[in-house]
PDB file of C-alpha atoms in Angstrom:
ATOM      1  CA  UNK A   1      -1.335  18.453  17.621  1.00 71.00           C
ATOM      2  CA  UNK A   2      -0.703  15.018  19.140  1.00 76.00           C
ATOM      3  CA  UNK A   3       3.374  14.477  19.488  1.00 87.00           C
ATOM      4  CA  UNK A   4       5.793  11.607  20.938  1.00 92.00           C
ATOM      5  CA  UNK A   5       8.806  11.624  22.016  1.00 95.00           C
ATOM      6  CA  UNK A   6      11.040   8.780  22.516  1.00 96.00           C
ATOM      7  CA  UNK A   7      14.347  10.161  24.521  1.00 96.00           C
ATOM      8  CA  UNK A   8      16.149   6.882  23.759  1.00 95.00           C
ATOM      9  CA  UNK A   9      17.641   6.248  20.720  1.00 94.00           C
ATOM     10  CA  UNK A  10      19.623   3.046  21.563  1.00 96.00           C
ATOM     11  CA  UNK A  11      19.383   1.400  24.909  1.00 97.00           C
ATOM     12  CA  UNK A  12      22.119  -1.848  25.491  1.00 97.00           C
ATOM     13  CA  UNK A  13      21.032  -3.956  28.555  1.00 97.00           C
ATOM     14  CA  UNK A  14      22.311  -7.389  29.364  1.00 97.00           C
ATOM     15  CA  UNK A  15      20.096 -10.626  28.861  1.00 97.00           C
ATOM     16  CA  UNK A  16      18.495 -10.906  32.651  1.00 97.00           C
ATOM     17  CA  UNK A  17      18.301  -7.246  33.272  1.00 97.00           C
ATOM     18  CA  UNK A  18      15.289  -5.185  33.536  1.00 97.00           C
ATOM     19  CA  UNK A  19      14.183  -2.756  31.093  1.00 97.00           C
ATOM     20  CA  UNK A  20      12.612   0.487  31.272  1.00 98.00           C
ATOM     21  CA  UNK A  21      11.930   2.297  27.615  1.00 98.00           C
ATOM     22  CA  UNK A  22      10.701   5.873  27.711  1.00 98.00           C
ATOM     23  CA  UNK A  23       8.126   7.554  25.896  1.00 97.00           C
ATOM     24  CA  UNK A  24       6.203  11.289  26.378  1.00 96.00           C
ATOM     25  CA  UNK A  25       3.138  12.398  24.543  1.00 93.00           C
ATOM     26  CA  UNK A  26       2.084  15.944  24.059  1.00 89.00           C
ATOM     27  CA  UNK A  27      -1.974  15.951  23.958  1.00 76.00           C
ATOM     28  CA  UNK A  28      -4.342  17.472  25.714  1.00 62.00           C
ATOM     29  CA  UNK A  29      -7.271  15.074  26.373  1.00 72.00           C
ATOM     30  CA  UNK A  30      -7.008  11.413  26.941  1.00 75.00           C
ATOM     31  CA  UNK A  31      -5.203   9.705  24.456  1.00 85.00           C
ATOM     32  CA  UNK A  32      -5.283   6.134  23.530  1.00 89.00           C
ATOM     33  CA  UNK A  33      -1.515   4.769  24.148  1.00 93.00           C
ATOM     34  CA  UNK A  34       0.319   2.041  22.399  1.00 94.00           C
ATOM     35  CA  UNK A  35       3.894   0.159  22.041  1.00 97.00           C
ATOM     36  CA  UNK A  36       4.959  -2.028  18.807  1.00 97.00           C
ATOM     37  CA  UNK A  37       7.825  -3.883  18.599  1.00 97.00           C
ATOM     38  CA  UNK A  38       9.695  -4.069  15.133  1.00 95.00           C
ATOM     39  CA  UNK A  39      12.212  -6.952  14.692  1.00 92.00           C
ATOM     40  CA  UNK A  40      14.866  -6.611  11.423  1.00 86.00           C
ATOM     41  CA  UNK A  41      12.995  -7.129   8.145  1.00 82.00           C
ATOM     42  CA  UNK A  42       9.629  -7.448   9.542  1.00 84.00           C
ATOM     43  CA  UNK A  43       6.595  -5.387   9.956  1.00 87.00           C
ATOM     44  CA  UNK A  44       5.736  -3.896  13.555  1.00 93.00           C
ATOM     45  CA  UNK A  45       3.623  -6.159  15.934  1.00 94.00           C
ATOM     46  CA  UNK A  46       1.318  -4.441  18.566  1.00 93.00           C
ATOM     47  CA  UNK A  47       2.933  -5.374  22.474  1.00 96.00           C
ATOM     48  CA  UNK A  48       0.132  -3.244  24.055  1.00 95.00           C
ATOM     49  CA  UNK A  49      -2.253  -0.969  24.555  1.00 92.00           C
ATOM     50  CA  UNK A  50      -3.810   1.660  26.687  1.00 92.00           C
ATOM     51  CA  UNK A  51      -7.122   3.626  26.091  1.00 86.00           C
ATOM     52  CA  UNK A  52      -8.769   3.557  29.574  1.00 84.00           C
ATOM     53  CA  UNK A  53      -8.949   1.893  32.641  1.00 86.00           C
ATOM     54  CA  UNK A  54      -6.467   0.407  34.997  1.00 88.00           C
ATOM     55  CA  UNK A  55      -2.840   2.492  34.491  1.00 90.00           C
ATOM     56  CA  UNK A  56      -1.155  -0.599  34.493  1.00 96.00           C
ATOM     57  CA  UNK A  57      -1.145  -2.820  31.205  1.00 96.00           C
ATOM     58  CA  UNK A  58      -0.128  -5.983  30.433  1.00 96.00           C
ATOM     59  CA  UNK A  59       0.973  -7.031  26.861  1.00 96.00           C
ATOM     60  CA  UNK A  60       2.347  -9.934  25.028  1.00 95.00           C
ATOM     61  CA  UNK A  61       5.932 -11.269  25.359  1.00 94.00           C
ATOM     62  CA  UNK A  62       5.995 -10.274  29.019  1.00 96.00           C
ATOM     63  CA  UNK A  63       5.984  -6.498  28.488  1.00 97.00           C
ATOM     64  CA  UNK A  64       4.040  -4.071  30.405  1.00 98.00           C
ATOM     65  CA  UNK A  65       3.700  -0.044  30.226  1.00 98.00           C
ATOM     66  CA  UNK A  66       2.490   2.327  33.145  1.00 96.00           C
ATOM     67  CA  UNK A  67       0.464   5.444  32.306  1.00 94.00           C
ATOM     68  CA  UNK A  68       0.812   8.279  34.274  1.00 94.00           C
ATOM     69  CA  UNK A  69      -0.997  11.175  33.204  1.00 90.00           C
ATOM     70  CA  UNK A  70       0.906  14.383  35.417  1.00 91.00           C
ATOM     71  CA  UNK A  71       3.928  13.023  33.770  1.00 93.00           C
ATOM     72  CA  UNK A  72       2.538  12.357  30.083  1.00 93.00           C
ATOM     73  CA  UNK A  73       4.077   9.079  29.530  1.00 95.00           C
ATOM     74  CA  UNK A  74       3.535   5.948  28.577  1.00 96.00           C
ATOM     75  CA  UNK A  75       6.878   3.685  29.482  1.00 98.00           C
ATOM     76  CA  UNK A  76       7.464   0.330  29.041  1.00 98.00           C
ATOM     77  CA  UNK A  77       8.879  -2.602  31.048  1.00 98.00           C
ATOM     78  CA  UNK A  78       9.289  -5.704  31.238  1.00 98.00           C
ATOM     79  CA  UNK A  79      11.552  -7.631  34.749  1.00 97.00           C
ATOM     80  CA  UNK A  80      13.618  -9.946  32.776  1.00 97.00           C
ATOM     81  CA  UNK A  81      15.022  -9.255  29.086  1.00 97.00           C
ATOM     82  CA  UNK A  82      15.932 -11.744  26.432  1.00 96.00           C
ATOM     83  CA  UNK A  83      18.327 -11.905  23.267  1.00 95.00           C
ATOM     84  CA  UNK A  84      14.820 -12.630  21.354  1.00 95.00           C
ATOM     85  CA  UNK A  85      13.516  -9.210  22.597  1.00 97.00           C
ATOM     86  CA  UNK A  86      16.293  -7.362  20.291  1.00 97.00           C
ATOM     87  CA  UNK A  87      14.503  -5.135  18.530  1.00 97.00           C
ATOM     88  CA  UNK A  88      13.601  -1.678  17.692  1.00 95.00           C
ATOM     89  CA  UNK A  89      10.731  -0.351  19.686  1.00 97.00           C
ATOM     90  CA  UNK A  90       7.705   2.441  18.756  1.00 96.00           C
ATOM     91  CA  UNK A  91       5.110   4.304  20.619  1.00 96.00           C
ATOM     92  CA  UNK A  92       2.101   5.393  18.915  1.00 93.00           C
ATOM     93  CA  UNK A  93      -0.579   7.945  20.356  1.00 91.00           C
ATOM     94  CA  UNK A  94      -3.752   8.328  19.087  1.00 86.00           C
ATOM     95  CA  UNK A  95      -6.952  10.527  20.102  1.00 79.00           C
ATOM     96  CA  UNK A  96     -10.615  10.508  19.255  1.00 75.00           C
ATOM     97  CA  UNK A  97     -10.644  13.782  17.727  1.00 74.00           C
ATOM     98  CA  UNK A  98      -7.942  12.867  15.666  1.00 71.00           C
ATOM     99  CA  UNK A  99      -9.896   9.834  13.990  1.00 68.00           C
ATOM    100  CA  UNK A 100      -7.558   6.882  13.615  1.00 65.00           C
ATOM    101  CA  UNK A 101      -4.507   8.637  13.098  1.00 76.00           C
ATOM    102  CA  UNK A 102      -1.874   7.469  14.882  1.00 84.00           C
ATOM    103  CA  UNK A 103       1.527   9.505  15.683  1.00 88.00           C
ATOM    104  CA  UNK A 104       4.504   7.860  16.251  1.00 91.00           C
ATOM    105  CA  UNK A 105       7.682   8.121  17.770  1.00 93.00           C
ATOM    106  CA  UNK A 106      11.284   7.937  16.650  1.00 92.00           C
ATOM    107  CA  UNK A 107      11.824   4.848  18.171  1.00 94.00           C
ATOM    108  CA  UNK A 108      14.494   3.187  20.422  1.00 96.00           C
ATOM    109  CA  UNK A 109      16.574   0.337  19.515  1.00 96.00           C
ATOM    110  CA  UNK A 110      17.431  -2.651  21.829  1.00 97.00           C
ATOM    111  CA  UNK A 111      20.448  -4.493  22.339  1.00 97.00           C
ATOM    112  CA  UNK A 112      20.801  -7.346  24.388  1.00 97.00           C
ATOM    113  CA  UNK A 113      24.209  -8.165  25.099  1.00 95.00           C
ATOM    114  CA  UNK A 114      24.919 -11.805  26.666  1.00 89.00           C
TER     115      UNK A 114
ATOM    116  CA  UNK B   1      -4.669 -16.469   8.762  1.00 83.00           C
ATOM    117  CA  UNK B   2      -5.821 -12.562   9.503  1.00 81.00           C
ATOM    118  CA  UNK B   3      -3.650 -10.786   8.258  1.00 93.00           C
ATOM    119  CA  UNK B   4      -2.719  -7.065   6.035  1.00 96.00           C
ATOM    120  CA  UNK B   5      -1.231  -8.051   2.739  1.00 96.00           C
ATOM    121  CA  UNK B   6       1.161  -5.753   0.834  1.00 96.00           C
ATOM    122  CA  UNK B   7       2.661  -6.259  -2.795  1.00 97.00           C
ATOM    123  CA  UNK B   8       5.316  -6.114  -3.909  1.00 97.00           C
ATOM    124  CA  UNK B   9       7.792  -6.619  -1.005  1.00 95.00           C
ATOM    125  CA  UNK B  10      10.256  -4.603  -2.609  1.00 96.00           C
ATOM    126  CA  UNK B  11      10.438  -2.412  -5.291  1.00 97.00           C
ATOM    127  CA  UNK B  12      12.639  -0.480  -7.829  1.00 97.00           C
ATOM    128  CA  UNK B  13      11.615   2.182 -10.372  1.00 96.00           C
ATOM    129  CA  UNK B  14      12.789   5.180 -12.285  1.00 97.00           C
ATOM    130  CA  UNK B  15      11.762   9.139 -11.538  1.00 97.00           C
ATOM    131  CA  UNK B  16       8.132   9.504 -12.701  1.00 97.00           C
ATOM    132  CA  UNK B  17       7.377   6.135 -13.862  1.00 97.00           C
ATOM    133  CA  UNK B  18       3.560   5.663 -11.947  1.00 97.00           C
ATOM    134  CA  UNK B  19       3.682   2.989  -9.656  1.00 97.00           C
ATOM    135  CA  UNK B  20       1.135   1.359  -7.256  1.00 98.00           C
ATOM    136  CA  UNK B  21       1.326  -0.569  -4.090  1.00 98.00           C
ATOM    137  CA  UNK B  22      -1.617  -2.849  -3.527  1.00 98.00           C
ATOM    138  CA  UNK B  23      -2.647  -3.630   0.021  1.00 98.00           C
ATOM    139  CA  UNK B  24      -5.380  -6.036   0.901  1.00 98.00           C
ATOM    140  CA  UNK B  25      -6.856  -6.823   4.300  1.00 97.00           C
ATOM    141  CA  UNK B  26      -9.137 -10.137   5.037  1.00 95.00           C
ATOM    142  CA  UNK B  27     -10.444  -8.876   8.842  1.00 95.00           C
ATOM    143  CA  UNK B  28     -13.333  -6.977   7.624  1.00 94.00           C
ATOM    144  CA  UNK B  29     -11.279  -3.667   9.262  1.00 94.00           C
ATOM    145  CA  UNK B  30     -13.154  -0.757   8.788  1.00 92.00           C
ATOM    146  CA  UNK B  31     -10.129   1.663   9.351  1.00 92.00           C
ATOM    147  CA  UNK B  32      -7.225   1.410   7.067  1.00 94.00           C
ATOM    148  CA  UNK B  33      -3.833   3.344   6.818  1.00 94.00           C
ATOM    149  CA  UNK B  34      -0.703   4.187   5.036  1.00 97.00           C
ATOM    150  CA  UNK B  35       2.611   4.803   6.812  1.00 96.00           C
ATOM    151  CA  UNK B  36       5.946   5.656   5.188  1.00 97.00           C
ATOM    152  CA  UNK B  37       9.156   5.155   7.847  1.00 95.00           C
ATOM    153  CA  UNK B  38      12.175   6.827   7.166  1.00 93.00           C
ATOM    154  CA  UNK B  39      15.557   6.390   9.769  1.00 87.00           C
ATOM    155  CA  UNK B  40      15.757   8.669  12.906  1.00 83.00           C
ATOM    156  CA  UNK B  41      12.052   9.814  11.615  1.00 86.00           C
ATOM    157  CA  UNK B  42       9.712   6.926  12.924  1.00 87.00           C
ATOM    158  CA  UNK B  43       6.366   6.387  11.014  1.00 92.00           C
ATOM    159  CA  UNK B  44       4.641   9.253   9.141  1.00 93.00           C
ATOM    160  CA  UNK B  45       1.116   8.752   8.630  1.00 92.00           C
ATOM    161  CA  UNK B  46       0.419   9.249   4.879  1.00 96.00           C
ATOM    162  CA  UNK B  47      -3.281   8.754   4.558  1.00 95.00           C
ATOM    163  CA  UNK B  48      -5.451   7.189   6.347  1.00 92.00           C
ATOM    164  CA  UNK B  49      -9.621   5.879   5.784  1.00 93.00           C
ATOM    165  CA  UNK B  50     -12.078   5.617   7.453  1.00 89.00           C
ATOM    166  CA  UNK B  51     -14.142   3.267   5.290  1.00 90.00           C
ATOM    167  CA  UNK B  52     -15.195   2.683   2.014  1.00 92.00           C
ATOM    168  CA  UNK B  53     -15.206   5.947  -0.340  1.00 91.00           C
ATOM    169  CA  UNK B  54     -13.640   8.212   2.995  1.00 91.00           C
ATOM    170  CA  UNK B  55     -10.284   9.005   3.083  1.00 93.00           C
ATOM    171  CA  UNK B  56      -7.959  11.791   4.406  1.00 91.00           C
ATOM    172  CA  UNK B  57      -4.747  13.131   4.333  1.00 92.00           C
ATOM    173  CA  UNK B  58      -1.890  12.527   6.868  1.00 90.00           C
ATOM    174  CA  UNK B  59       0.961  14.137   7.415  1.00 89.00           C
ATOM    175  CA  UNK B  60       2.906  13.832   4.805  1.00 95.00           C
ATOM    176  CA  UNK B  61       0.413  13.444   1.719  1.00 96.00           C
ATOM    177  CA  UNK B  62       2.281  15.112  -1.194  1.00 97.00           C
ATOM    178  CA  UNK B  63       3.168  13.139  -4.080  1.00 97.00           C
ATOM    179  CA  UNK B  64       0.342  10.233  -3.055  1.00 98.00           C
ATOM    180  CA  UNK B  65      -2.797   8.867  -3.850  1.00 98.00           C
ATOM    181  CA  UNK B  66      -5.289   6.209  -2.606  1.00 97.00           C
ATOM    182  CA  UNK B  67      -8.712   5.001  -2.901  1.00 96.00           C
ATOM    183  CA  UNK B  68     -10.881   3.174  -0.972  1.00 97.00           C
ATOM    184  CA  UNK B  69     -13.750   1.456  -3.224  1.00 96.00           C
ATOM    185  CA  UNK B  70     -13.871  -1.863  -1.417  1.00 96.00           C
ATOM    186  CA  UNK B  71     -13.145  -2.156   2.094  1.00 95.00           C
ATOM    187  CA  UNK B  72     -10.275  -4.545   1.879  1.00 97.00           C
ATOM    188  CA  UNK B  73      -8.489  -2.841  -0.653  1.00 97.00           C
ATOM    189  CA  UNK B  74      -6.673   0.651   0.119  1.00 98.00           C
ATOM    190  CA  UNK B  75      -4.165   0.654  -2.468  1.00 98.00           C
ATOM    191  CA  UNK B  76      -1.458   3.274  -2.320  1.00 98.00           C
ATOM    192  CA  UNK B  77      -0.723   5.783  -5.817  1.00 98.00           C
ATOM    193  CA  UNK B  78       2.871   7.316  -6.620  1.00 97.00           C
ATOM    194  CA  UNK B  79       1.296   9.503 -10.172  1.00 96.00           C
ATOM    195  CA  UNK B  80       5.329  10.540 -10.322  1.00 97.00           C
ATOM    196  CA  UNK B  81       7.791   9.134  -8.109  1.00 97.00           C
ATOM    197  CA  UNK B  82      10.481  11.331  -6.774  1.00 97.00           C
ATOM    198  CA  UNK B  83      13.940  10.064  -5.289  1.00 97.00           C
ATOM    199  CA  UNK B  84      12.824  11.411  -2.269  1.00 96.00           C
ATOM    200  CA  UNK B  85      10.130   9.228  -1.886  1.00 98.00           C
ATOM    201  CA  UNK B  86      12.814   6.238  -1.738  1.00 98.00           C
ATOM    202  CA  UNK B  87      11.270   4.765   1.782  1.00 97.00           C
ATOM    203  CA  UNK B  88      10.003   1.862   3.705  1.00 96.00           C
ATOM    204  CA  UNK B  89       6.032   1.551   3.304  1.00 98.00           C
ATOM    205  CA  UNK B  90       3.478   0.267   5.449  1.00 97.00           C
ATOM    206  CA  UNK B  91      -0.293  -0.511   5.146  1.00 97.00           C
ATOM    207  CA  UNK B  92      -2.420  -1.064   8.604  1.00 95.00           C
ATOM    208  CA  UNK B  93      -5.943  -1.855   9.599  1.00 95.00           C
ATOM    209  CA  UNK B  94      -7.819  -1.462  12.497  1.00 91.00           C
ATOM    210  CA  UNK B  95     -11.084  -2.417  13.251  1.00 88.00           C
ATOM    211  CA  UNK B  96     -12.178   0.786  15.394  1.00 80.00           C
ATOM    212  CA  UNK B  97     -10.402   3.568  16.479  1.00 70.00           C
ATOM    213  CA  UNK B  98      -9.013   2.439  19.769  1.00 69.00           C
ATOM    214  CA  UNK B  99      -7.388  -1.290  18.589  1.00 76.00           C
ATOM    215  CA  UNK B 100      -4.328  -0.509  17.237  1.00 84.00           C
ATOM    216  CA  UNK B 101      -3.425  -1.350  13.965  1.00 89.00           C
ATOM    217  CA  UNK B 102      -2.346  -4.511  12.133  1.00 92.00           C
ATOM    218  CA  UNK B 103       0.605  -3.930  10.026  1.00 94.00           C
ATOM    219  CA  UNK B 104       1.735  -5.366   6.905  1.00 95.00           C
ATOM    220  CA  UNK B 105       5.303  -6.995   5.957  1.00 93.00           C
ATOM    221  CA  UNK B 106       5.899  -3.747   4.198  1.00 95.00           C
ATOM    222  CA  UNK B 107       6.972  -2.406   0.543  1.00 97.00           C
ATOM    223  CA  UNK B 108      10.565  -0.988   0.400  1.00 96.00           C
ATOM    224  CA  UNK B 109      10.656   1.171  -2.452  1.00 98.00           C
ATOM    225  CA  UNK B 110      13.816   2.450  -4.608  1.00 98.00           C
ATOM    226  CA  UNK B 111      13.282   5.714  -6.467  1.00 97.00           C
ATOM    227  CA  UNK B 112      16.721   6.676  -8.850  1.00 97.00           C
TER     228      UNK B 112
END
């Protein structure tokens, strides 16, 4: 069965810093990859996605995540964080043979300190 | 505006009083979902459909119903609510498999 694991459960970085958020999947064939960001209150917004392709991905609001298959993960960056990106954070695999069922992880929450 | 509608936003209600959360979607998505989110747990996939008249469990299906007779609707069933279905409630859509979902505001539900 498809699982995720998010290491992270809080992560503080200061507004200018880089950011790195972690993020392992346990699946055996190629899985589709994704990030969603959750602000306070709200709903969760789709960053990016991976399914095939280049490794590299580029998503909305600056973020990008690498996949890299011998290591099963799916982390994402971005160079340059803001107070807006304060948030909590979610990655989501999902698998053809698993319909459209996605699996989530526990999540990481951001602080952005000034 | 595209967009996954949920109703109500919020939501309070006694121990086995049925209750339903509607959720409507205007993107012609042929994929539809329910997620229930819980603290330190993430999303749990409740059920999920694949279009109209096909659905199929999740992971955590007990307790819940849906249907899927028109494919905007995919309206989620509580027959007896339980306090431990006290939870944050999402509907999605996706247009194929591989898309990723769009997520409704969410329903945060109160079972006492």
């Amino acid at each position: 069965a498809q699982s995720v694991t998010q290491p992270d459960i809080h992560i503080t970085v200061s507004e200018g810093a880089s950011l790195e958020l972690r993020c392992n999947y346990s699946y055996g064939a190629t899985p589709y990859l994704f990030w969603y960001v959750q602000s306070p209150g709200q709903g969760l917004q789709l960053l990016l996605k991976y399914f095939s392709g280049d490794t590299l991905v580029q998503g909305i609001k600056g973020f990008e995540a690498e996949f890299k298959r011998s290591q099963s993960s799916f982390n994402l960056r971005k160079p340059s964080v803001h107070w807006s990106d304060a948030a909590e954070y979610f990655c989501a695999v999902g698998a053809r043979e698993y319909g459209n069922k996605l699996v989530f992880g526990a999540g990481t929450i951001l602080r952005v300190k000034s | 505006e595209a967009q996954v509608t949920q109703n109500p936003r919020y939501l309070i209600t006694v121990t086995g009083k049925k209750l339903t959360v509607t959720c409507s979607q205007n993107m012609n998505h042929e994929y539809m979902s329910w997620y229930r989110q819980d603290p330190g747990l993430g999303l749990r996939q409740i059920y999920y459909s694949m279009n109209v008249e096909v659905t199929d469990k999740g992971d955590v299906p007990e307790g819940y119903k849906v249907s899927r007779k028109e494919k905007r609707n995919f309206p989620l069933i509580l027959e007896s609510p339980s306090p431990n279905q006290t939870s944050l409630y999402f509907c999605a859509s996706s247009l194929r498999q591989n898309y990723g979902y769009t997520f409704g505001s969410g329903t945060r539900l109160t079972v006492v």
